Amino acid sequence: MIPSIKSAAFIVTLSVASLGAQEVVPAERLAARAWYQDARLGMFIHWGVYSQLARGEWLMQQQDIPIPTYEWLASSFNPIRFDAKTWVAAAKGAGMKYITITSRHHDGFSMFGTKATRYNIVDFTPFHRDPLKELAEECNRQGIKLFFYYSQLDWHHPDYFPRGGTGLKTGRPDTGNWSSYIAFMNAQLTELLTNYGPIGGIWFDGMWDKPNADWDLATTYALIHRLQPSALIIPNHHKAPLPGEDVQTFEQDLPGANTAGFNTKEIGTLPTETSLTMNNSWGFNITDSRWKSVPDLVHYVVRAAGANTNLLLNIGPRPDGTIQPEALSRLSELGAWMSKYGTSVYGTRGGPVSPRDWGVTTQRNDSVFVHVLQWRDTMLGMAPLAKKVLRATMLDTGREIPFAQSAAGLSLTLPQASSQEPDRVVVLVVH
Ligand code: H79
C-alpha cells in the first residue's frame, strides 16, 4: 500500500532497455512522490495573454496570428483584479492540496519575471507584477504546494528551430540555434527553481511537437533535481516514463484509456495523474458552457482515486484575474463533498477490487472504502477480498450495514440510494 520511505534510496529498474542501468531515486523524492499520491486532488490553472482572446490557449496557432500582432496582445495584458489569496482560497476550499500553473505556455510568453527574455509579464506588460511570486507566497501561507507547468514547445522564440508540427505560421525566419533554445529553457527553469521557494515540481508539456529532436532531457532533469531534490518531474509527453521522471500524467483520460487520441497505453510504475478540464477548455473560453456537473466532478475524483491516480482539475481564469462564477461554484461544492467524504480519498491508494462499472475501491491501512457510484439497488455483490471483513459502516452516518463474505465474494446491503448522493461510501474494516 503506502510505500515505506525509510530506506535511503530505492532501486528502480528502468523500462528503457537501451540504458541498461538502474536509476537510484533519492529518499526525499520518494517521500515527495508519496506526499503527492496522498494529496490525490490538485488544481490546474491555465492563464496567459491568450486569456484575453477568450478562446482557449491555442488561438495563436489556430488562427495563424503573426508574432508582432501577438506581441501587441502581450503588451496590453493587465490583470488588475488578480488576487493570489482568492485563487489559493478557491483551491483550498475545493479540497485541493496543490496547484499547477502555466509559467509559460506554447505561445512562449513567460508569466513570471525572467532575465532570460524580455517577453515576460513583468517587463513586457503594464502589470509589472510577478503573479507566480505572489502565488508562491500565498500558497506557502495557506499550506498548498505549487507546481509550474512549463511548455517546451514555443511558437515565439526564434531558436525553436528546426520547427516541429505546430507554430509554423507565426512569421519566424528559417534560422535558429536549437542548443541556444535548450540553454534558454534551462536558464528559465533555474529561475523557477531558485526564486520561488520550495516548489512541488515541474509539469512539462509540448515535447510531442518535436518527438525526434534532441531535448537533452538528462541535463534538464539533472538540473532540476540538483536545484530542488524534492521537486517532481511530471512530463506530458504521451510516452512511457523516462529516467528522472516522477509521475506519469494522462491528459483528459484515466491511465490506460485513450479517448483523447494521443495518450499512451503503456503504463509504467510511477505514480499517475489525470488532468481534466472543468468544461471543454483549458484556457478561458467565453463561449464554452459545457460545464461538468458537481456529481460528475465527484465521480472523476473518485474514479481517479480508485485507479490509484491523482486528479488535476483545471480552471481558466479570465484576463482580468477573476475566476468564472461557474467554476467557483463547482469548486466550493466539490469542496463541501470532499470535506465530508475526503477521508475515503486523501492518503489512500487504489483498493483491492479494481475499478468496475458500479464504482471503485480505495484503501488506507486496514480500511477499505467502497465507492458505489452507479448502482441503484440495495444489494451489491463484489469480487472476493483476500482479507477478512470485520465490520461495514456507511461513511456518512456511521451506521453498520449487513454484509456476507464467502469465497465467491462480498455482498453488501446498502441503504436506499438517494438521488442527491453522487457516491455511497462504505467503510470496511479488514484484517
Ligand atoms: O495545456 C493544455 C493544452 O494546451 C496542451 N496540454 C494541455 C494540458 C495540449 N496541447 N496539445 N494538446 C494538448 C493536444 C495536442 C494534440 C495535437 Fe498532436 C498536437 C494534435 C496534433 C498536434 C500530438 C502531436 C498529438 C498528435 C501530434
Short mmCIF file of C-alpha atoms and ligand atoms in Angstrom, two decimals:
data_model
loop_
_atom_site.label_atom_id
_atom_site.label_comp_id
_atom_site.label_asym_id
_atom_site.label_seq_id
_atom_site.Cartn_x
_atom_site.Cartn_y
_atom_site.Cartn_z
CA MET A 1 0.00 0.00 0.00
CA ILE A 2 1.76 3.15 1.15
CA PRO A 3 5.42 2.60 0.32
CA SER A 4 7.97 2.84 3.05
CA ILE A 5 10.20 5.86 2.62
CA LYS A 6 12.60 4.95 5.37
CA SER A 7 15.26 3.36 3.16
CA ALA A 8 17.86 5.85 1.96
CA ALA A 9 17.31 5.03 -1.67
CA PHE A 10 15.17 2.73 -3.71
CA ILE A 11 16.47 0.99 -6.79
CA VAL A 12 14.16 1.10 -9.76
CA THR A 13 14.83 -0.93 -12.86
CA LEU A 14 14.45 1.30 -15.87
CA SER A 15 11.95 0.46 -18.54
CA VAL A 16 14.37 1.87 -21.11
CA ALA A 17 16.28 -1.25 -22.02
CA SER A 18 18.95 0.54 -24.04
CA LEU A 19 20.27 2.31 -20.95
CA GLY A 20 20.78 -0.98 -19.19
CA ALA A 21 21.30 0.90 -15.94
CA GLN A 22 19.45 1.24 -12.69
CA GLU A 23 18.03 4.52 -11.50
CA VAL A 24 18.60 5.49 -7.90
CA VAL A 25 15.80 7.69 -6.64
CA PRO A 26 16.78 9.62 -3.52
CA ALA A 27 14.65 9.24 -0.39
CA GLU A 28 13.45 12.85 -0.47
CA ARG A 29 11.97 12.39 -3.93
CA LEU A 30 10.32 9.12 -2.92
CA ALA A 31 8.83 11.00 0.02
CA ALA A 32 7.65 13.76 -2.33
CA ARG A 33 6.02 11.14 -4.58
CA ALA A 34 4.23 9.64 -1.57
CA TRP A 35 3.06 13.11 -0.46
CA TYR A 36 1.86 13.73 -3.97
CA GLN A 37 -0.12 10.48 -4.08
CA ASP A 38 -1.62 11.20 -0.68
CA ALA A 39 -2.78 14.60 -1.97
CA ARG A 40 -4.94 12.97 -4.71
CA LEU A 41 -6.54 16.26 -5.88
CA GLY A 42 -4.92 19.36 -7.37
CA MET A 43 -5.90 22.49 -9.27
CA PHE A 44 -4.60 23.09 -12.78
CA ILE A 45 -4.55 26.75 -13.87
CA HIS A 46 -4.22 27.85 -17.50
CA TRP A 47 -3.67 31.59 -17.60
CA GLY A 48 -1.77 33.74 -20.04
CA VAL A 49 -2.07 36.55 -22.55
CA TYR A 50 -4.27 34.20 -24.62
CA SER A 51 -6.90 34.53 -21.89
CA GLN A 52 -7.69 37.96 -23.38
CA LEU A 53 -8.82 36.31 -26.63
CA ALA A 54 -11.29 34.22 -24.60
CA ARG A 55 -10.97 31.27 -26.99
CA GLY A 56 -8.66 28.84 -25.17
CA GLU A 57 -4.86 28.80 -25.26
CA TRP A 58 -4.22 27.67 -28.85
CA LEU A 59 -5.53 30.66 -30.86
CA MET A 60 -2.08 31.84 -31.97
CA GLN A 61 -1.64 28.51 -33.78
CA GLN A 62 -5.27 28.03 -34.78
CA GLN A 63 -5.60 31.49 -36.35
CA ASP A 64 -2.00 31.87 -37.56
CA ILE A 65 -1.52 35.05 -35.55
CA PRO A 66 1.83 36.64 -36.52
CA ILE A 67 4.33 37.34 -33.76
CA PRO A 68 4.12 41.20 -33.90
CA THR A 69 0.33 41.04 -33.62
CA TYR A 70 0.52 38.62 -30.70
CA GLU A 71 3.19 40.77 -29.06
CA TRP A 72 0.73 43.67 -29.06
CA LEU A 73 -1.70 41.39 -27.22
CA ALA A 74 1.01 40.59 -24.69
CA SER A 75 1.90 44.28 -24.28
CA SER A 76 -1.68 45.09 -23.27
CA PHE A 77 -2.08 42.34 -20.64
CA ASN A 78 -3.08 43.97 -17.37
CA PRO A 79 -4.93 41.63 -14.98
CA ILE A 80 -5.59 44.24 -12.33
CA ARG A 81 -8.09 42.08 -10.44
CA PHE A 82 -5.64 39.21 -9.95
CA ASP A 83 -5.54 38.28 -6.29
CA ALA A 84 -3.42 35.30 -5.27
CA LYS A 85 -5.29 34.98 -1.99
CA THR A 86 -8.62 34.42 -3.78
CA TRP A 87 -7.17 31.82 -6.12
CA VAL A 88 -5.42 29.83 -3.41
CA ALA A 89 -8.52 30.03 -1.21
CA ALA A 90 -10.62 28.66 -4.11
CA ALA A 91 -8.25 25.71 -4.48
CA LYS A 92 -8.17 25.09 -0.78
CA GLY A 93 -11.95 25.40 -0.49
CA ALA A 94 -12.27 22.72 -3.18
CA GLY A 95 -10.21 20.33 -1.10
CA MET A 96 -7.21 20.62 -3.40
CA LYS A 97 -3.74 20.14 -1.97
CA TYR A 98 -1.64 21.59 -4.78
CA ILE A 99 -1.77 23.99 -7.71
CA THR A 100 -0.09 23.53 -11.09
CA ILE A 101 0.01 26.80 -13.05
CA THR A 102 1.21 27.73 -16.52
CA SER A 103 4.51 29.56 -16.14
CA ARG A 104 4.86 29.60 -19.92
CA HIS A 105 2.55 28.04 -22.49
CA HIS A 106 3.12 27.23 -26.18
CA ASP A 107 2.72 30.93 -27.11
CA GLY A 108 6.12 31.43 -25.47
CA PHE A 109 5.07 34.23 -23.13
CA SER A 110 6.56 33.95 -19.64
CA MET A 111 4.06 34.60 -16.86
CA PHE A 112 6.88 35.27 -14.42
CA GLY A 113 9.78 37.66 -14.05
CA THR A 114 12.71 36.24 -16.01
CA LYS A 115 16.06 37.56 -17.13
CA ALA A 116 16.20 35.08 -20.00
CA THR A 117 13.79 37.14 -22.16
CA ARG A 118 12.02 40.50 -22.00
CA TYR A 119 8.92 38.70 -23.27
CA ASN A 120 7.52 38.27 -19.77
CA ILE A 121 4.73 39.67 -17.64
CA VAL A 122 6.97 41.90 -15.52
CA ASP A 123 8.94 43.56 -18.33
CA PHE A 124 6.54 43.43 -21.29
CA THR A 125 3.19 44.44 -19.78
CA PRO A 126 1.77 47.39 -17.83
CA PHE A 127 1.04 44.97 -14.99
CA HIS A 128 4.72 44.81 -13.96
CA ARG A 129 3.93 42.30 -11.21
CA ASP A 130 5.04 38.67 -10.96
CA PRO A 131 1.86 36.65 -10.32
CA LEU A 132 3.83 33.44 -9.75
CA LYS A 133 5.75 35.08 -6.94
CA GLU A 134 2.51 36.29 -5.36
CA LEU A 135 1.03 32.81 -5.75
CA ALA A 136 4.11 31.10 -4.33
CA GLU A 137 3.96 33.31 -1.23
CA GLU A 138 0.23 32.79 -0.80
CA CYS A 139 0.47 29.02 -1.33
CA ASN A 140 3.14 28.95 1.34
CA ARG A 141 0.84 30.86 3.70
CA GLN A 142 -2.16 28.61 3.05
CA GLY A 143 -0.28 25.29 3.00
CA ILE A 144 -0.76 24.48 -0.68
CA LYS A 145 2.06 23.12 -2.83
CA LEU A 146 2.83 24.95 -6.07
CA PHE A 147 3.95 23.26 -9.31
CA PHE A 148 4.92 25.02 -12.52
CA TYR A 149 3.62 23.94 -15.91
CA TYR A 150 6.36 24.67 -18.45
CA SER A 151 5.97 24.35 -22.22
CA GLN A 152 8.96 23.01 -24.09
CA LEU A 153 7.20 23.91 -27.33
CA ASP A 154 7.48 27.60 -28.28
CA TRP A 155 5.64 29.44 -31.10
CA HIS A 156 7.53 32.69 -30.46
CA HIS A 157 11.20 32.00 -29.74
CA PRO A 158 13.41 32.26 -32.87
CA ASP A 159 15.74 29.50 -31.69
CA TYR A 160 12.93 26.96 -31.54
CA PHE A 161 14.34 25.65 -34.82
CA PRO A 162 14.07 23.42 -36.74
CA ARG A 163 10.35 23.79 -36.04
CA GLY A 164 8.04 20.95 -35.09
CA GLY A 165 4.48 20.20 -36.09
CA THR A 166 2.90 23.45 -34.85
CA GLY A 167 3.63 27.18 -34.73
CA LEU A 168 4.76 27.21 -38.36
CA LYS A 169 2.90 30.35 -39.44
CA THR A 170 3.89 32.93 -36.86
CA GLY A 171 6.40 34.55 -39.22
CA ARG A 172 9.76 33.47 -37.84
CA PRO A 173 12.80 33.33 -40.16
CA ASP A 174 14.02 29.87 -41.15
CA THR A 175 17.06 30.02 -38.92
CA GLY A 176 17.73 29.42 -35.26
CA ASN A 177 20.03 27.67 -32.84
CA TRP A 178 18.47 24.68 -31.11
CA SER A 179 21.12 24.38 -28.41
CA SER A 180 20.58 28.06 -27.53
CA TYR A 181 16.91 27.28 -27.10
CA ILE A 182 17.69 24.41 -24.73
CA ALA A 183 20.03 26.72 -22.78
CA PHE A 184 17.25 29.34 -22.63
CA MET A 185 14.85 26.78 -21.15
CA ASN A 186 17.43 25.62 -18.62
CA ALA A 187 18.05 29.25 -17.60
CA GLN A 188 14.32 29.79 -17.04
CA LEU A 189 13.95 26.54 -15.13
CA THR A 190 16.86 27.60 -12.93
CA GLU A 191 14.93 30.78 -12.13
CA LEU A 192 11.71 28.89 -11.42
CA LEU A 193 13.55 26.55 -9.06
CA THR A 194 15.52 29.32 -7.36
CA ASN A 195 13.31 32.38 -6.98
CA TYR A 196 10.02 30.93 -5.72
CA GLY A 197 10.99 28.98 -2.61
CA PRO A 198 10.45 25.23 -2.41
CA ILE A 199 8.17 24.18 -5.26
CA GLY A 200 6.35 20.91 -5.86
CA GLY A 201 7.84 20.29 -9.27
CA ILE A 202 7.74 20.97 -13.00
CA TRP A 203 4.92 19.81 -15.29
CA PHE A 204 6.31 19.65 -18.84
CA ASP A 205 4.22 19.83 -21.99
CA GLY A 206 4.81 20.19 -25.72
CA MET A 207 7.72 17.84 -26.29
CA TRP A 208 5.41 15.90 -28.58
CA ASP A 209 5.73 18.80 -31.07
CA LYS A 210 9.24 17.57 -31.94
CA PRO A 211 9.27 13.93 -30.87
CA ASN A 212 12.57 13.15 -32.62
CA ALA A 213 14.56 16.21 -31.54
CA ASP A 214 17.44 16.05 -29.08
CA TRP A 215 15.85 17.60 -25.99
CA ASP A 216 18.83 16.69 -23.80
CA LEU A 217 16.41 15.75 -21.04
CA ALA A 218 19.18 14.22 -18.95
CA THR A 219 20.79 17.66 -18.45
CA THR A 220 17.50 19.43 -17.74
CA TYR A 221 16.27 16.74 -15.35
CA ALA A 222 19.60 16.65 -13.51
CA LEU A 223 19.49 20.45 -13.18
CA ILE A 224 16.02 20.30 -11.62
CA HIS A 225 16.94 17.52 -9.24
CA ARG A 226 20.12 19.32 -8.22
CA LEU A 227 18.39 22.66 -7.55
CA GLN A 228 15.49 21.12 -5.62
CA PRO A 229 15.97 17.46 -4.72
CA SER A 230 12.29 17.11 -3.68
CA ALA A 231 10.85 18.61 -6.87
CA LEU A 232 8.91 16.16 -9.01
CA ILE A 233 9.13 15.98 -12.79
CA ILE A 234 5.76 15.39 -14.42
CA PRO A 235 6.01 15.21 -18.22
CA ASN A 236 3.03 15.22 -20.57
CA HIS A 237 4.97 13.72 -23.48
CA HIS A 238 2.42 10.99 -24.20
CA LYS A 239 5.05 8.29 -23.78
CA ALA A 240 6.01 5.71 -21.17
CA PRO A 241 8.10 7.24 -18.34
CA LEU A 242 11.76 8.09 -18.96
CA PRO A 243 14.60 8.16 -16.40
CA GLY A 244 14.45 11.06 -13.95
CA GLU A 245 10.67 11.43 -14.13
CA ASP A 246 8.39 11.04 -11.13
CA VAL A 247 4.78 10.99 -12.24
CA GLN A 248 3.13 9.70 -15.42
CA THR A 249 0.38 12.09 -16.42
CA PHE A 250 -2.52 11.47 -18.77
CA GLU A 251 -4.48 14.28 -20.43
CA GLN A 252 -8.29 14.04 -20.14
CA ASP A 253 -8.10 10.26 -19.59
CA LEU A 254 -7.54 7.80 -16.78
CA PRO A 255 -4.38 5.68 -17.26
CA GLY A 256 -4.96 3.10 -19.95
CA ALA A 257 -7.89 4.93 -21.55
CA ASN A 258 -7.33 7.00 -24.66
CA THR A 259 -10.41 8.98 -25.56
CA ALA A 260 -8.10 11.96 -26.24
CA GLY A 261 -6.39 10.07 -29.07
CA PHE A 262 -2.79 10.79 -28.07
CA ASN A 263 -2.37 9.18 -24.64
CA THR A 264 -0.09 6.17 -24.41
CA LYS A 265 -1.48 2.84 -23.23
CA GLU A 266 1.92 1.97 -21.78
CA ILE A 267 1.67 2.46 -18.05
CA GLY A 268 4.91 2.44 -16.08
CA THR A 269 5.45 2.00 -12.36
CA LEU A 270 5.38 5.67 -11.33
CA PRO A 271 2.50 7.46 -9.57
CA THR A 272 -0.11 8.53 -12.10
CA GLU A 273 -2.21 11.63 -12.68
CA THR A 274 -5.13 12.60 -14.89
CA SER A 275 -5.57 16.20 -15.99
CA LEU A 276 -9.13 17.27 -16.71
CA THR A 277 -10.94 20.36 -17.93
CA MET A 278 -13.99 21.55 -15.98
CA ASN A 279 -15.72 22.48 -19.23
CA ASN A 280 -14.06 21.59 -22.56
CA SER A 281 -11.30 24.23 -22.50
CA TRP A 282 -8.01 24.75 -20.67
CA GLY A 283 -7.55 28.50 -21.23
CA PHE A 284 -10.51 30.85 -20.62
CA ASN A 285 -13.13 30.27 -23.32
CA ILE A 286 -16.04 32.67 -23.10
CA THR A 287 -18.48 30.55 -25.13
CA ASP A 288 -17.68 27.14 -23.65
CA SER A 289 -20.64 26.40 -21.42
CA ARG A 290 -20.25 22.63 -21.35
CA TRP A 291 -19.52 22.56 -17.63
CA LYS A 292 -19.30 19.22 -15.90
CA SER A 293 -21.84 18.83 -13.11
CA VAL A 294 -20.74 18.59 -9.47
CA PRO A 295 -21.78 14.89 -9.23
CA ASP A 296 -19.73 14.25 -12.38
CA LEU A 297 -16.73 16.01 -10.84
CA VAL A 298 -17.09 13.92 -7.69
CA HIS A 299 -17.13 10.82 -9.90
CA TYR A 300 -13.95 11.95 -11.67
CA VAL A 301 -12.16 12.48 -8.34
CA VAL A 302 -13.33 9.12 -7.00
CA ARG A 303 -12.73 7.15 -10.21
CA ALA A 304 -9.21 8.59 -10.34
CA ALA A 305 -8.53 7.62 -6.71
CA GLY A 306 -9.92 4.14 -7.38
CA ALA A 307 -7.47 3.88 -10.27
CA ASN A 308 -4.68 4.94 -7.86
CA THR A 309 -4.42 8.22 -9.75
CA ASN A 310 -4.41 11.92 -8.88
CA LEU A 311 -6.91 14.28 -10.47
CA LEU A 312 -5.63 17.66 -11.66
CA LEU A 313 -8.79 19.67 -12.29
CA ASN A 314 -8.41 22.75 -14.47
CA ILE A 315 -9.68 26.30 -14.33
CA GLY A 316 -9.00 29.01 -16.92
CA PRO A 317 -9.20 32.36 -15.12
CA ARG A 318 -10.32 35.45 -17.06
CA PRO A 319 -7.82 38.02 -18.34
CA ASP A 320 -8.64 40.46 -15.54
CA GLY A 321 -7.61 37.83 -13.00
CA THR A 322 -11.09 36.79 -11.90
CA ILE A 323 -12.39 33.23 -11.98
CA GLN A 324 -15.69 32.48 -13.72
CA PRO A 325 -18.58 32.02 -11.28
CA GLU A 326 -19.44 28.68 -12.95
CA ALA A 327 -16.01 27.40 -11.90
CA LEU A 328 -16.07 28.97 -8.44
CA SER A 329 -19.41 27.44 -7.51
CA ARG A 330 -18.30 23.99 -8.67
CA LEU A 331 -15.07 24.28 -6.70
CA SER A 332 -16.87 25.14 -3.49
CA GLU A 333 -19.49 22.39 -3.94
CA LEU A 334 -16.77 19.86 -4.68
CA GLY A 335 -15.01 21.10 -1.54
CA ALA A 336 -18.16 20.54 0.51
CA TRP A 337 -18.23 16.94 -0.70
CA MET A 338 -14.50 16.48 -0.01
CA SER A 339 -14.78 17.84 3.50
CA LYS A 340 -17.41 15.21 4.27
CA TYR A 341 -16.05 12.24 2.32
CA GLY A 342 -12.38 13.17 1.82
CA THR A 343 -11.13 10.56 4.27
CA SER A 344 -12.05 7.96 1.63
CA VAL A 345 -9.83 9.76 -0.94
CA TYR A 346 -6.89 11.55 0.73
CA GLY A 347 -3.97 9.37 1.72
CA THR A 348 -5.48 6.34 0.01
CA ARG A 349 -4.24 4.09 -2.75
CA GLY A 350 -6.27 2.09 -5.24
CA GLY A 351 -8.22 -0.59 -3.35
CA PRO A 352 -8.30 -4.38 -3.50
CA VAL A 353 -11.06 -4.55 -6.13
CA SER A 354 -10.07 -2.96 -9.43
CA PRO A 355 -12.40 -0.32 -10.94
CA ARG A 356 -15.79 -1.59 -12.03
CA ASP A 357 -18.79 -0.03 -13.76
CA TRP A 358 -20.62 0.16 -10.42
CA GLY A 359 -17.75 2.02 -8.70
CA VAL A 360 -14.28 1.70 -7.23
CA THR A 361 -12.44 0.83 -4.04
CA THR A 362 -9.70 2.75 -2.22
CA GLN A 363 -7.74 1.75 0.87
CA ARG A 364 -5.64 3.08 3.73
CA ASN A 365 -4.14 0.77 6.35
CA ASP A 366 -6.93 -1.59 7.45
CA SER A 367 -9.75 0.47 5.94
CA VAL A 368 -11.19 -0.30 2.53
CA PHE A 369 -13.56 2.30 1.10
CA VAL A 370 -16.19 1.01 -1.29
CA HIS A 371 -17.41 3.83 -3.53
CA VAL A 372 -20.78 2.95 -5.02
CA LEU A 373 -21.18 5.29 -7.98
CA GLN A 374 -23.52 3.63 -10.49
CA TRP A 375 -25.77 1.23 -8.66
CA ARG A 376 -29.37 1.93 -7.82
CA ASP A 377 -30.10 -1.25 -5.83
CA THR A 378 -29.54 -2.01 -2.17
CA MET A 379 -27.78 -5.35 -2.69
CA LEU A 380 -24.27 -5.08 -4.16
CA GLY A 381 -22.15 -8.14 -4.94
CA MET A 382 -18.40 -7.59 -5.15
CA ALA A 383 -15.38 -9.65 -6.15
CA PRO A 384 -13.73 -11.62 -3.30
CA LEU A 385 -11.33 -9.82 -0.93
CA ALA A 386 -8.18 -11.52 0.32
CA LYS A 387 -8.68 -10.10 3.82
CA LYS A 388 -11.46 -10.79 6.30
CA VAL A 389 -14.07 -8.09 6.72
CA LEU A 390 -14.72 -7.33 10.38
CA ARG A 391 -17.20 -4.50 10.05
CA ALA A 392 -19.01 -2.49 7.38
CA THR A 393 -20.37 1.00 8.05
CA MET A 394 -21.69 3.87 5.94
CA LEU A 395 -19.18 6.71 5.93
CA ASP A 396 -21.77 9.49 6.15
CA THR A 397 -23.95 8.16 9.01
CA GLY A 398 -21.55 5.74 10.70
CA ARG A 399 -24.36 3.13 10.68
CA GLU A 400 -23.38 -0.52 10.37
CA ILE A 401 -24.71 -2.37 7.36
CA PRO A 402 -25.20 -6.11 6.83
CA PHE A 403 -22.61 -7.96 4.78
CA ALA A 404 -21.76 -11.52 3.86
CA GLN A 405 -18.32 -12.73 2.86
CA SER A 406 -17.58 -16.01 1.13
CA ALA A 407 -15.08 -17.43 -1.35
CA ALA A 408 -17.42 -16.21 -4.09
CA GLY A 409 -17.23 -12.59 -2.99
CA LEU A 410 -18.57 -9.97 -0.67
CA SER A 411 -22.16 -8.79 -0.62
CA LEU A 412 -23.22 -5.53 0.98
CA THR A 413 -26.71 -4.42 1.89
CA LEU A 414 -26.71 -0.69 1.25
CA PRO A 415 -29.22 1.93 2.32
CA GLN A 416 -31.58 3.16 -0.41
CA ALA A 417 -29.82 5.31 -2.97
CA SER A 418 -30.90 8.92 -2.82
CA SER A 419 -30.78 10.97 -5.98
CA GLN A 420 -28.73 13.66 -4.21
CA GLU A 421 -25.85 11.39 -3.32
CA PRO A 422 -23.16 11.07 -6.04
CA ASP A 423 -21.31 8.36 -4.09
CA ARG A 424 -22.46 5.93 -1.41
CA VAL A 425 -19.27 5.21 0.57
CA VAL A 426 -18.96 2.07 2.68
CA VAL A 427 -16.06 1.71 5.11
CA LEU A 428 -14.85 -1.86 5.56
CA VAL A 429 -12.55 -2.67 8.44
CA VAL A 430 -10.44 -5.57 7.21
CA HIS A 431 -7.93 -7.82 8.89
O1 H79 B 1 -2.05 22.85 -21.89
C1 H79 B 1 -3.13 22.09 -22.39
C2 H79 B 1 -3.12 22.04 -23.87
O2 H79 B 1 -2.92 23.30 -24.47
C3 H79 B 1 -1.96 21.12 -24.13
N1 H79 B 1 -1.92 20.24 -22.99
C4 H79 B 1 -2.97 20.63 -22.09
C5 H79 B 1 -2.64 20.32 -20.66
C6 H79 B 1 -2.17 20.42 -25.34
N2 H79 B 1 -1.65 20.80 -26.41
N3 H79 B 1 -1.97 19.98 -27.34
N4 H79 B 1 -2.70 19.07 -26.88
C7 H79 B 1 -2.87 19.29 -25.62
C8 H79 B 1 -3.17 18.01 -27.68
C9 H79 B 1 -2.43 18.12 -28.93
C10 H79 B 1 -2.70 17.38 -29.90
C11 H79 B 1 -2.08 17.56 -31.14
FE1 H79 B 1 -0.75 16.41 -31.94
C12 H79 B 1 -0.97 18.36 -31.46
C13 H79 B 1 -2.61 17.03 -32.30
C14 H79 B 1 -1.76 17.41 -33.35
C15 H79 B 1 -0.76 18.24 -32.83
C16 H79 B 1 0.41 15.46 -30.54
C17 H79 B 1 1.14 15.65 -31.69
C18 H79 B 1 -0.69 14.69 -30.84
C19 H79 B 1 -0.63 14.43 -32.23
C20 H79 B 1 0.51 15.02 -32.71
#
